[in-house]
Amino acid sequence: MLQLIFIVVVGLCLGNVTAQELRRVDDTELIQLLTGESNVVVLFTTNKNNCKRCFEYENVVSKIHPQLKETLSAIVVQSVDSNLVSIYDPSKEPALVFFRRGIPILYHGEVNEDEILDFFNDNLEPAVKELSDDNFEHLTQASTGATTGDWFVFFYSAECTVCQRLYAVWESVGGKLKRKLNIARMNSLESGISTAKRLGALESPAFIFLRQGKMYRYMAKQYTPEAFVQFAEKGYLTQSHPQPVPEIPSAVNDFLGPLQSYLKAENIQSLAAVGIVALVAVLYLVKKLTKLFSSETAVKTKNKSK
């Protein structure tokens, strides 16, 4: 009898642990947490529109709160109707984000205890690589056909608001695909401006999938982890005419670039006209100089004979 009572009491205690309510924080507290040195798991939810999926997430995250805290060494909190959610997930609530010393990764998948735990534990470190003009070709070998695997590159800029909201999303893509290909990002207006110009990615956000010397552009406006993953895994195959990766420009090409651009079919006639006029001007000038030189020579010869 005592043993049965003990089992019931233990069961109730465990039930209370798994049903533990999440600590709720406002935006001020959340910013303090995110700017600190700790790992933080944040569940963004809303009380608006009777969000059923928010309740599902809240129930599941409450149950795995102890495991998240222990395995990730993380503080676990909930933020309701936060103004910060759109920074980390453009689709808004509910959103589950793991901040690894400030670097966010958005969870995408089923609202399942094991899947959430596995995804976050598998992504304790960032998977997205930062590229620049200095290391792009060395790491990707894009123009040579590549021996370093396929690359999916996100071109961003500091001025691009949409880009800032895709940081956690792109980390999520990296976390999902890191064993299949390379996920990277590049500042198209600063450290990666030459490469962005070369690949035609100066406008941000821009997304280019590099595979075996070819470029496949992600043109959809659906900026979700699921959409990006689907494109990188098989969606790119729908593009029947991928572009070849442009060769690395040389110093000579940089100098002659404007001239080469001008020498297009539509400019040949105007160039020919300009050339004819220039040739006539040169011949006229040569004739004048020759005549002038001959006159001066004749005068000098005449003076000497006197």
PDB file of C-alpha atoms in Angstrom:
ATOM      1  CA  MET A   1       0.000   0.000   0.000  1.00  0.00           C
ATOM      2  CA  LEU A   2       2.803   2.409   0.942  1.00  0.00           C
ATOM      3  CA  GLN A   3       4.620   1.475  -2.258  1.00  0.00           C
ATOM      4  CA  LEU A   4       1.529   2.284  -4.320  1.00  0.00           C
ATOM      5  CA  ILE A   5       1.145   5.666  -2.592  1.00  0.00           C
ATOM      6  CA  PHE A   6       4.815   6.414  -3.259  1.00  0.00           C
ATOM      7  CA  ILE A   7       4.427   5.629  -6.985  1.00  0.00           C
ATOM      8  CA  VAL A   8       1.366   7.869  -7.223  1.00  0.00           C
ATOM      9  CA  VAL A   9       3.161  10.745  -5.470  1.00  0.00           C
ATOM     10  CA  VAL A  10       6.216  10.390  -7.733  1.00  0.00           C
ATOM     11  CA  GLY A  11       3.953  10.314 -10.766  1.00  0.00           C
ATOM     12  CA  LEU A  12       2.208  13.486  -9.673  1.00  0.00           C
ATOM     13  CA  CYS A  13       5.539  15.190  -9.072  1.00  0.00           C
ATOM     14  CA  LEU A  14       6.804  14.194 -12.531  1.00  0.00           C
ATOM     15  CA  GLY A  15       3.546  15.361 -14.004  1.00  0.00           C
ATOM     16  CA  ASN A  16       4.050  18.750 -12.429  1.00  0.00           C
ATOM     17  CA  VAL A  17       7.567  18.926 -13.859  1.00  0.00           C
ATOM     18  CA  THR A  18       6.450  18.126 -17.386  1.00  0.00           C
ATOM     19  CA  ALA A  19       3.588  20.590 -17.097  1.00  0.00           C
ATOM     20  CA  GLN A  20       5.890  23.331 -15.823  1.00  0.00           C
ATOM     21  CA  GLU A  21       4.842  26.743 -17.097  1.00  0.00           C
ATOM     22  CA  LEU A  22       7.317  28.678 -19.175  1.00  0.00           C
ATOM     23  CA  ARG A  23       8.744  31.882 -17.810  1.00  0.00           C
ATOM     24  CA  ARG A  24       7.163  34.800 -19.656  1.00  0.00           C
ATOM     25  CA  VAL A  25       9.233  37.865 -20.499  1.00  0.00           C
ATOM     26  CA  ASP A  26       8.479  41.220 -22.093  1.00  0.00           C
ATOM     27  CA  ASP A  27      10.589  42.745 -24.857  1.00  0.00           C
ATOM     28  CA  THR A  28      12.842  44.641 -22.463  1.00  0.00           C
ATOM     29  CA  GLU A  29      13.723  41.478 -20.524  1.00  0.00           C
ATOM     30  CA  LEU A  30      14.121  39.535 -23.750  1.00  0.00           C
ATOM     31  CA  ILE A  31      16.601  42.022 -25.188  1.00  0.00           C
ATOM     32  CA  GLN A  32      18.633  41.801 -21.989  1.00  0.00           C
ATOM     33  CA  LEU A  33      18.714  38.010 -22.281  1.00  0.00           C
ATOM     34  CA  LEU A  34      19.646  38.022 -25.962  1.00  0.00           C
ATOM     35  CA  THR A  35      22.480  40.508 -25.499  1.00  0.00           C
ATOM     36  CA  GLY A  36      24.007  38.409 -22.720  1.00  0.00           C
ATOM     37  CA  GLU A  37      26.368  35.449 -22.955  1.00  0.00           C
ATOM     38  CA  SER A  38      23.810  32.688 -22.357  1.00  0.00           C
ATOM     39  CA  ASN A  39      22.070  30.429 -24.833  1.00  0.00           C
ATOM     40  CA  VAL A  40      18.366  31.251 -24.948  1.00  0.00           C
ATOM     41  CA  VAL A  41      15.364  29.373 -26.348  1.00  0.00           C
ATOM     42  CA  VAL A  42      12.408  31.671 -27.018  1.00  0.00           C
ATOM     43  CA  LEU A  43       8.883  30.620 -27.863  1.00  0.00           C
ATOM     44  CA  PHE A  44       7.066  33.508 -29.548  1.00  0.00           C
ATOM     45  CA  THR A  45       3.276  33.184 -29.276  1.00  0.00           C
ATOM     46  CA  THR A  46       0.222  35.399 -29.496  1.00  0.00           C
ATOM     47  CA  ASN A  47      -3.070  35.694 -27.644  1.00  0.00           C
ATOM     48  CA  LYS A  48      -4.754  37.025 -30.776  1.00  0.00           C
ATOM     49  CA  ASN A  49      -7.103  35.085 -33.072  1.00  0.00           C
ATOM     50  CA  ASN A  50      -7.260  32.054 -30.788  1.00  0.00           C
ATOM     51  CA  CYS A  51      -3.933  30.689 -32.082  1.00  0.00           C
ATOM     52  CA  LYS A  52      -4.289  26.910 -31.675  1.00  0.00           C
ATOM     53  CA  ARG A  53      -0.810  26.204 -32.992  1.00  0.00           C
ATOM     54  CA  CYS A  54       0.559  28.551 -30.325  1.00  0.00           C
ATOM     55  CA  PHE A  55      -1.080  26.366 -27.645  1.00  0.00           C
ATOM     56  CA  GLU A  56       0.426  23.245 -29.255  1.00  0.00           C
ATOM     57  CA  TYR A  57       3.913  24.737 -29.155  1.00  0.00           C
ATOM     58  CA  GLU A  58       3.448  25.983 -25.604  1.00  0.00           C
ATOM     59  CA  ASN A  59       2.377  22.533 -24.424  1.00  0.00           C
ATOM     60  CA  VAL A  60       5.268  20.726 -26.117  1.00  0.00           C
ATOM     61  CA  VAL A  61       7.986  23.223 -25.141  1.00  0.00           C
ATOM     62  CA  SER A  62       6.722  23.200 -21.540  1.00  0.00           C
ATOM     63  CA  LYS A  63       7.174  19.423 -21.451  1.00  0.00           C
ATOM     64  CA  ILE A  64      10.726  19.460 -22.820  1.00  0.00           C
ATOM     65  CA  HIS A  65      11.769  22.559 -20.882  1.00  0.00           C
ATOM     66  CA  PRO A  66      14.065  20.555 -18.517  1.00  0.00           C
ATOM     67  CA  GLN A  67      15.791  18.784 -21.429  1.00  0.00           C
ATOM     68  CA  LEU A  68      16.273  22.030 -23.336  1.00  0.00           C
ATOM     69  CA  LYS A  69      17.763  23.647 -20.284  1.00  0.00           C
ATOM     70  CA  GLU A  70      20.100  20.731 -19.597  1.00  0.00           C
ATOM     71  CA  THR A  71      21.245  19.668 -23.084  1.00  0.00           C
ATOM     72  CA  LEU A  72      21.523  23.141 -24.587  1.00  0.00           C
ATOM     73  CA  SER A  73      22.639  24.928 -21.424  1.00  0.00           C
ATOM     74  CA  ALA A  74      19.917  27.380 -22.294  1.00  0.00           C
ATOM     75  CA  ILE A  75      17.433  29.674 -20.595  1.00  0.00           C
ATOM     76  CA  VAL A  76      13.929  28.839 -21.863  1.00  0.00           C
ATOM     77  CA  VAL A  77      11.330  31.612 -21.999  1.00  0.00           C
ATOM     78  CA  GLN A  78       8.076  32.576 -23.673  1.00  0.00           C
ATOM     79  CA  SER A  79       7.316  35.944 -25.250  1.00  0.00           C
ATOM     80  CA  VAL A  80       3.673  36.765 -25.966  1.00  0.00           C
ATOM     81  CA  ASP A  81       2.719  39.315 -28.634  1.00  0.00           C
ATOM     82  CA  SER A  82       6.310  40.494 -28.919  1.00  0.00           C
ATOM     83  CA  ASN A  83       7.324  43.236 -31.313  1.00  0.00           C
ATOM     84  CA  LEU A  84      10.564  41.349 -31.918  1.00  0.00           C
ATOM     85  CA  VAL A  85       9.107  38.224 -33.510  1.00  0.00           C
ATOM     86  CA  SER A  86       9.123  39.597 -37.071  1.00  0.00           C
ATOM     87  CA  ILE A  87      12.891  40.088 -36.825  1.00  0.00           C
ATOM     88  CA  TYR A  88      13.391  36.338 -36.500  1.00  0.00           C
ATOM     89  CA  ASP A  89      10.427  34.902 -38.390  1.00  0.00           C
ATOM     90  CA  PRO A  90       8.683  36.935 -41.107  1.00  0.00           C
ATOM     91  CA  SER A  91       5.667  34.620 -40.837  1.00  0.00           C
ATOM     92  CA  LYS A  92       5.298  35.592 -37.161  1.00  0.00           C
ATOM     93  CA  GLU A  93       3.779  33.536 -34.333  1.00  0.00           C
ATOM     94  CA  PRO A  94       4.206  30.858 -33.324  1.00  0.00           C
ATOM     95  CA  ALA A  95       7.970  30.804 -33.721  1.00  0.00           C
ATOM     96  CA  LEU A  96      10.526  28.805 -31.763  1.00  0.00           C
ATOM     97  CA  VAL A  97      14.012  30.298 -31.921  1.00  0.00           C
ATOM     98  CA  PHE A  98      17.260  29.090 -30.375  1.00  0.00           C
ATOM     99  CA  PHE A  99      19.789  31.871 -29.765  1.00  0.00           C
ATOM    100  CA  ARG A 100      23.326  30.486 -29.571  1.00  0.00           C
ATOM    101  CA  ARG A 101      25.133  33.311 -27.809  1.00  0.00           C
ATOM    102  CA  GLY A 102      23.118  35.747 -29.878  1.00  0.00           C
ATOM    103  CA  ILE A 103      23.043  33.873 -33.204  1.00  0.00           C
ATOM    104  CA  PRO A 104      19.456  32.752 -33.906  1.00  0.00           C
ATOM    105  CA  ILE A 105      18.175  29.638 -35.631  1.00  0.00           C
ATOM    106  CA  LEU A 106      14.481  29.178 -36.353  1.00  0.00           C
ATOM    107  CA  TYR A 107      12.947  25.759 -35.761  1.00  0.00           C
ATOM    108  CA  HIS A 108      10.899  24.409 -38.630  1.00  0.00           C
ATOM    109  CA  GLY A 109       9.240  21.033 -38.552  1.00  0.00           C
ATOM    110  CA  GLU A 110       6.524  19.158 -36.743  1.00  0.00           C
ATOM    111  CA  VAL A 111       5.470  20.260 -33.271  1.00  0.00           C
ATOM    112  CA  ASN A 112       7.126  17.199 -31.813  1.00  0.00           C
ATOM    113  CA  GLU A 113       9.211  16.888 -28.643  1.00  0.00           C
ATOM    114  CA  ASP A 114      11.913  14.631 -30.087  1.00  0.00           C
ATOM    115  CA  GLU A 115      12.236  16.564 -33.352  1.00  0.00           C
ATOM    116  CA  ILE A 116      12.701  19.876 -31.555  1.00  0.00           C
ATOM    117  CA  LEU A 117      15.297  18.437 -29.205  1.00  0.00           C
ATOM    118  CA  ASP A 118      17.177  16.709 -32.041  1.00  0.00           C
ATOM    119  CA  PHE A 119      17.188  19.803 -34.281  1.00  0.00           C
ATOM    120  CA  PHE A 120      18.506  22.182 -31.628  1.00  0.00           C
ATOM    121  CA  ASN A 121      21.057  19.722 -30.252  1.00  0.00           C
ATOM    122  CA  ASP A 122      22.304  19.111 -33.794  1.00  0.00           C
ATOM    123  CA  ASN A 123      22.786  22.838 -34.323  1.00  0.00           C
ATOM    124  CA  LEU A 124      24.612  24.055 -31.254  1.00  0.00           C
ATOM    125  CA  GLU A 125      27.006  25.855 -33.610  1.00  0.00           C
ATOM    126  CA  PRO A 126      26.102  27.988 -36.660  1.00  0.00           C
ATOM    127  CA  ALA A 127      26.119  26.163 -39.995  1.00  0.00           C
ATOM    128  CA  VAL A 128      26.082  29.178 -42.318  1.00  0.00           C
ATOM    129  CA  LYS A 129      29.459  30.258 -43.699  1.00  0.00           C
ATOM    130  CA  GLU A 130      30.327  33.915 -44.317  1.00  0.00           C
ATOM    131  CA  LEU A 131      31.851  34.525 -47.737  1.00  0.00           C
ATOM    132  CA  SER A 132      33.694  37.549 -49.126  1.00  0.00           C
ATOM    133  CA  ASP A 133      35.497  38.539 -52.305  1.00  0.00           C
ATOM    134  CA  ASP A 134      38.719  37.303 -50.722  1.00  0.00           C
ATOM    135  CA  ASN A 135      37.583  33.722 -50.071  1.00  0.00           C
ATOM    136  CA  PHE A 136      34.649  33.129 -52.447  1.00  0.00           C
ATOM    137  CA  GLU A 137      36.447  31.407 -55.310  1.00  0.00           C
ATOM    138  CA  HIS A 138      38.869  29.567 -53.029  1.00  0.00           C
ATOM    139  CA  LEU A 139      36.056  28.028 -50.982  1.00  0.00           C
ATOM    140  CA  THR A 140      33.396  27.496 -53.658  1.00  0.00           C
ATOM    141  CA  GLN A 141      35.548  26.934 -56.768  1.00  0.00           C
ATOM    142  CA  ALA A 142      32.385  28.037 -58.530  1.00  0.00           C
ATOM    143  CA  SER A 143      33.879  28.874 -61.928  1.00  0.00           C
ATOM    144  CA  THR A 144      35.907  25.649 -62.185  1.00  0.00           C
ATOM    145  CA  GLY A 145      33.055  23.193 -61.688  1.00  0.00           C
ATOM    146  CA  ALA A 146      33.630  22.723 -57.963  1.00  0.00           C
ATOM    147  CA  THR A 147      35.222  20.026 -55.894  1.00  0.00           C
ATOM    148  CA  THR A 148      33.924  21.496 -52.635  1.00  0.00           C
ATOM    149  CA  GLY A 149      30.297  20.544 -53.291  1.00  0.00           C
ATOM    150  CA  ASP A 150      27.208  22.586 -54.062  1.00  0.00           C
ATOM    151  CA  TRP A 151      26.680  26.033 -52.539  1.00  0.00           C
ATOM    152  CA  PHE A 152      23.481  27.939 -51.754  1.00  0.00           C
ATOM    153  CA  VAL A 153      24.389  31.603 -51.195  1.00  0.00           C
ATOM    154  CA  PHE A 154      22.254  34.375 -49.699  1.00  0.00           C
ATOM    155  CA  PHE A 155      23.335  37.864 -50.839  1.00  0.00           C
ATOM    156  CA  TYR A 156      22.337  40.497 -48.284  1.00  0.00           C
ATOM    157  CA  SER A 157      23.082  44.103 -47.399  1.00  0.00           C
ATOM    158  CA  ALA A 158      22.885  46.203 -44.245  1.00  0.00           C
ATOM    159  CA  GLU A 159      20.276  48.464 -45.855  1.00  0.00           C
ATOM    160  CA  CYS A 160      17.929  45.563 -46.674  1.00  0.00           C
ATOM    161  CA  THR A 161      15.190  45.179 -44.020  1.00  0.00           C
ATOM    162  CA  VAL A 162      13.975  41.878 -45.458  1.00  0.00           C
ATOM    163  CA  CYS A 163      17.529  40.512 -45.258  1.00  0.00           C
ATOM    164  CA  GLN A 164      17.733  41.256 -41.544  1.00  0.00           C
ATOM    165  CA  ARG A 165      14.553  39.275 -40.975  1.00  0.00           C
ATOM    166  CA  LEU A 166      15.961  36.248 -42.791  1.00  0.00           C
ATOM    167  CA  TYR A 167      18.991  35.686 -40.554  1.00  0.00           C
ATOM    168  CA  ALA A 168      17.324  33.040 -38.373  1.00  0.00           C
ATOM    169  CA  VAL A 169      15.538  31.548 -41.393  1.00  0.00           C
ATOM    170  CA  TRP A 170      18.804  31.109 -43.312  1.00  0.00           C
ATOM    171  CA  GLU A 171      20.472  29.525 -40.279  1.00  0.00           C
ATOM    172  CA  SER A 172      17.533  27.106 -40.230  1.00  0.00           C
ATOM    173  CA  VAL A 173      18.202  26.230 -43.873  1.00  0.00           C
ATOM    174  CA  GLY A 174      21.853  25.668 -43.013  1.00  0.00           C
ATOM    175  CA  GLY A 175      20.940  23.456 -40.082  1.00  0.00           C
ATOM    176  CA  LYS A 176      18.726  21.311 -42.282  1.00  0.00           C
ATOM    177  CA  LEU A 177      21.047  20.973 -45.278  1.00  0.00           C
ATOM    178  CA  LYS A 178      24.539  21.129 -43.785  1.00  0.00           C
ATOM    179  CA  ARG A 179      25.229  17.428 -44.467  1.00  0.00           C
ATOM    180  CA  LYS A 180      24.161  17.726 -48.100  1.00  0.00           C
ATOM    181  CA  LEU A 181      25.620  21.019 -49.301  1.00  0.00           C
ATOM    182  CA  ASN A 182      27.172  24.297 -48.217  1.00  0.00           C
ATOM    183  CA  ILE A 183      24.991  27.170 -47.024  1.00  0.00           C
ATOM    184  CA  ALA A 184      26.547  30.629 -47.037  1.00  0.00           C
ATOM    185  CA  ARG A 185      25.780  34.329 -47.016  1.00  0.00           C
ATOM    186  CA  MET A 186      27.581  37.309 -48.495  1.00  0.00           C
ATOM    187  CA  ASN A 187      27.384  41.080 -48.123  1.00  0.00           C
ATOM    188  CA  SER A 188      26.629  42.227 -51.663  1.00  0.00           C
ATOM    189  CA  LEU A 189      27.483  45.892 -51.096  1.00  0.00           C
ATOM    190  CA  GLU A 190      30.578  45.617 -48.918  1.00  0.00           C
ATOM    191  CA  SER A 191      32.913  42.628 -48.512  1.00  0.00           C
ATOM    192  CA  GLY A 192      31.318  40.740 -51.409  1.00  0.00           C
ATOM    193  CA  ILE A 193      30.538  43.541 -53.856  1.00  0.00           C
ATOM    194  CA  SER A 194      32.880  42.331 -56.630  1.00  0.00           C
ATOM    195  CA  THR A 195      31.473  38.808 -56.527  1.00  0.00           C
ATOM    196  CA  ALA A 196      27.893  40.089 -56.348  1.00  0.00           C
ATOM    197  CA  LYS A 197      28.552  42.251 -59.416  1.00  0.00           C
ATOM    198  CA  ARG A 198      30.118  39.302 -61.221  1.00  0.00           C
ATOM    199  CA  LEU A 199      27.128  37.030 -60.483  1.00  0.00           C
ATOM    200  CA  GLY A 200      24.484  39.698 -60.994  1.00  0.00           C
ATOM    201  CA  ALA A 201      23.376  39.758 -57.363  1.00  0.00           C
ATOM    202  CA  LEU A 202      23.754  43.401 -56.361  1.00  0.00           C
ATOM    203  CA  GLU A 203      20.067  43.739 -55.478  1.00  0.00           C
ATOM    204  CA  SER A 204      19.284  42.119 -52.153  1.00  0.00           C
ATOM    205  CA  PRO A 205      17.975  39.789 -51.038  1.00  0.00           C
ATOM    206  CA  ALA A 206      19.265  37.487 -53.765  1.00  0.00           C
ATOM    207  CA  PHE A 207      19.710  33.722 -53.592  1.00  0.00           C
ATOM    208  CA  ILE A 208      21.918  31.717 -55.954  1.00  0.00           C
ATOM    209  CA  PHE A 209      22.424  27.952 -55.981  1.00  0.00           C
ATOM    210  CA  LEU A 210      25.840  26.987 -57.411  1.00  0.00           C
ATOM    211  CA  ARG A 211      26.227  23.482 -58.793  1.00  0.00           C
ATOM    212  CA  GLN A 212      28.866  22.092 -61.168  1.00  0.00           C
ATOM    213  CA  GLY A 213      29.734  25.429 -62.741  1.00  0.00           C
ATOM    214  CA  LYS A 214      26.107  26.511 -63.164  1.00  0.00           C
ATOM    215  CA  MET A 215      24.003  29.164 -61.412  1.00  0.00           C
ATOM    216  CA  TYR A 216      20.369  28.603 -60.450  1.00  0.00           C
ATOM    217  CA  ARG A 217      18.540  31.682 -59.157  1.00  0.00           C
ATOM    218  CA  TYR A 218      15.846  31.398 -56.500  1.00  0.00           C
ATOM    219  CA  MET A 219      13.260  33.853 -57.820  1.00  0.00           C
ATOM    220  CA  ALA A 220      10.254  33.066 -55.594  1.00  0.00           C
ATOM    221  CA  LYS A 221       9.181  35.517 -52.906  1.00  0.00           C
ATOM    222  CA  GLN A 222       8.407  32.742 -50.431  1.00  0.00           C
ATOM    223  CA  TYR A 223      11.105  33.201 -47.799  1.00  0.00           C
ATOM    224  CA  THR A 224      10.541  30.178 -45.554  1.00  0.00           C
ATOM    225  CA  PRO A 225      12.956  27.417 -44.544  1.00  0.00           C
ATOM    226  CA  GLU A 226      10.722  24.845 -46.215  1.00  0.00           C
ATOM    227  CA  ALA A 227      10.710  26.705 -49.551  1.00  0.00           C
ATOM    228  CA  PHE A 228      14.485  27.218 -49.582  1.00  0.00           C
ATOM    229  CA  VAL A 229      15.190  23.590 -48.650  1.00  0.00           C
ATOM    230  CA  GLN A 230      12.833  22.308 -51.336  1.00  0.00           C
ATOM    231  CA  PHE A 231      14.564  24.470 -53.971  1.00  0.00           C
ATOM    232  CA  ALA A 232      18.060  23.317 -52.986  1.00  0.00           C
ATOM    233  CA  GLU A 233      17.084  19.649 -52.905  1.00  0.00           C
ATOM    234  CA  LYS A 234      15.178  19.424 -56.208  1.00  0.00           C
ATOM    235  CA  GLY A 235      13.391  22.674 -57.082  1.00  0.00           C
ATOM    236  CA  TYR A 236      16.400  24.027 -58.994  1.00  0.00           C
ATOM    237  CA  LEU A 237      15.955  21.226 -61.540  1.00  0.00           C
ATOM    238  CA  THR A 238      12.897  22.992 -62.954  1.00  0.00           C
ATOM    239  CA  GLN A 239      15.195  25.666 -64.424  1.00  0.00           C
ATOM    240  CA  SER A 240      15.920  24.341 -67.903  1.00  0.00           C
ATOM    241  CA  HIS A 241      18.502  26.999 -68.774  1.00  0.00           C
ATOM    242  CA  PRO A 242      20.805  27.675 -65.820  1.00  0.00           C
ATOM    243  CA  GLN A 243      23.488  30.297 -66.320  1.00  0.00           C
ATOM    244  CA  PRO A 244      27.178  29.396 -66.404  1.00  0.00           C
ATOM    245  CA  VAL A 245      29.191  30.874 -63.567  1.00  0.00           C
ATOM    246  CA  PRO A 246      31.130  33.857 -65.003  1.00  0.00           C
ATOM    247  CA  GLU A 247      34.887  33.540 -65.048  1.00  0.00           C
ATOM    248  CA  ILE A 248      36.974  35.493 -62.574  1.00  0.00           C
ATOM    249  CA  PRO A 249      37.631  38.917 -64.146  1.00  0.00           C
ATOM    250  CA  SER A 250      41.282  39.807 -64.742  1.00  0.00           C
ATOM    251  CA  ALA A 251      42.801  43.258 -64.437  1.00  0.00           C
ATOM    252  CA  VAL A 252      42.786  43.520 -68.238  1.00  0.00           C
ATOM    253  CA  ASN A 253      39.113  42.575 -68.394  1.00  0.00           C
ATOM    254  CA  ASP A 254      38.308  45.144 -65.739  1.00  0.00           C
ATOM    255  CA  PHE A 255      40.031  47.808 -67.843  1.00  0.00           C
ATOM    256  CA  LEU A 256      38.461  46.727 -71.122  1.00  0.00           C
ATOM    257  CA  GLY A 257      35.068  45.956 -69.611  1.00  0.00           C
ATOM    258  CA  PRO A 258      33.358  49.219 -70.615  1.00  0.00           C
ATOM    259  CA  LEU A 259      34.713  48.917 -74.152  1.00  0.00           C
ATOM    260  CA  GLN A 260      33.609  45.287 -74.428  1.00  0.00           C
ATOM    261  CA  SER A 261      30.166  46.245 -73.254  1.00  0.00           C
ATOM    262  CA  TYR A 262      29.986  48.909 -75.920  1.00  0.00           C
ATOM    263  CA  LEU A 263      31.069  46.530 -78.672  1.00  0.00           C
ATOM    264  CA  LYS A 264      27.696  44.876 -78.907  1.00  0.00           C
ATOM    265  CA  ALA A 265      25.795  44.241 -82.119  1.00  0.00           C
ATOM    266  CA  GLU A 266      23.500  47.197 -81.616  1.00  0.00           C
ATOM    267  CA  ASN A 267      26.501  49.562 -81.347  1.00  0.00           C
ATOM    268  CA  ILE A 268      28.508  48.411 -84.371  1.00  0.00           C
ATOM    269  CA  GLN A 269      26.982  50.896 -86.806  1.00  0.00           C
ATOM    270  CA  SER A 270      27.499  53.903 -84.576  1.00  0.00           C
ATOM    271  CA  LEU A 271      31.026  52.724 -83.814  1.00  0.00           C
ATOM    272  CA  ALA A 272      31.769  52.412 -87.539  1.00  0.00           C
ATOM    273  CA  ALA A 273      30.489  55.935 -88.168  1.00  0.00           C
ATOM    274  CA  VAL A 274      32.645  57.305 -85.366  1.00  0.00           C
ATOM    275  CA  GLY A 275      35.620  55.370 -86.734  1.00  0.00           C
ATOM    276  CA  ILE A 276      35.207  56.797 -90.241  1.00  0.00           C
ATOM    277  CA  VAL A 277      34.969  60.347 -88.938  1.00  0.00           C
ATOM    278  CA  ALA A 278      38.062  59.779 -86.774  1.00  0.00           C
ATOM    279  CA  LEU A 279      39.972  58.330 -89.731  1.00  0.00           C
ATOM    280  CA  VAL A 280      39.110  61.296 -91.969  1.00  0.00           C
ATOM    281  CA  ALA A 281      40.183  63.697 -89.208  1.00  0.00           C
ATOM    282  CA  VAL A 282      43.502  61.875 -88.779  1.00  0.00           C
ATOM    283  CA  LEU A 283      44.201  61.886 -92.538  1.00  0.00           C
ATOM    284  CA  TYR A 284      43.357  65.581 -92.766  1.00  0.00           C
ATOM    285  CA  LEU A 285      45.649  66.355 -89.834  1.00  0.00           C
ATOM    286  CA  VAL A 286      48.499  64.308 -91.336  1.00  0.00           C
ATOM    287  CA  LYS A 287      48.091  66.082 -94.670  1.00  0.00           C
ATOM    288  CA  LYS A 288      48.197  69.499 -92.990  1.00  0.00           C
ATOM    289  CA  LEU A 289      51.265  68.607 -90.934  1.00  0.00           C
ATOM    290  CA  THR A 290      53.044  67.216 -93.985  1.00  0.00           C
ATOM    291  CA  LYS A 291      52.328  70.353 -96.000  1.00  0.00           C
ATOM    292  CA  LEU A 292      53.460  72.578 -93.121  1.00  0.00           C
ATOM    293  CA  PHE A 293      56.642  70.571 -92.661  1.00  0.00           C
ATOM    294  CA  SER A 294      57.397  70.724 -96.379  1.00  0.00           C
ATOM    295  CA  SER A 295      56.933  74.529 -96.403  1.00  0.00           C
ATOM    296  CA  GLU A 296      59.277  75.006 -93.446  1.00  0.00           C
ATOM    297  CA  THR A 297      61.915  72.802 -95.107  1.00  0.00           C
ATOM    298  CA  ALA A 298      61.699  74.766 -98.339  1.00  0.00           C
ATOM    299  CA  VAL A 299      62.116  78.097 -96.507  1.00  0.00           C
ATOM    300  CA  LYS A 300      65.171  76.821 -94.609  1.00  0.00           C
ATOM    301  CA  THR A 301      66.750  75.560 -97.854  1.00  0.00           C
ATOM    302  CA  LYS A 302      66.167  78.868 -99.584  1.00  0.00           C
ATOM    303  CA  ASN A 303      67.713  80.834 -96.705  1.00  0.00           C
ATOM    304  CA  LYS A 304      70.823  78.652 -96.750  1.00  0.00           C
ATOM    305  CA  SER A 305      71.302  79.126-100.488  1.00  0.00           C
ATOM    306  CA  LYS A 306      71.415  82.918 -99.966  1.00  0.00           C
TER     307      LYS A 306
END
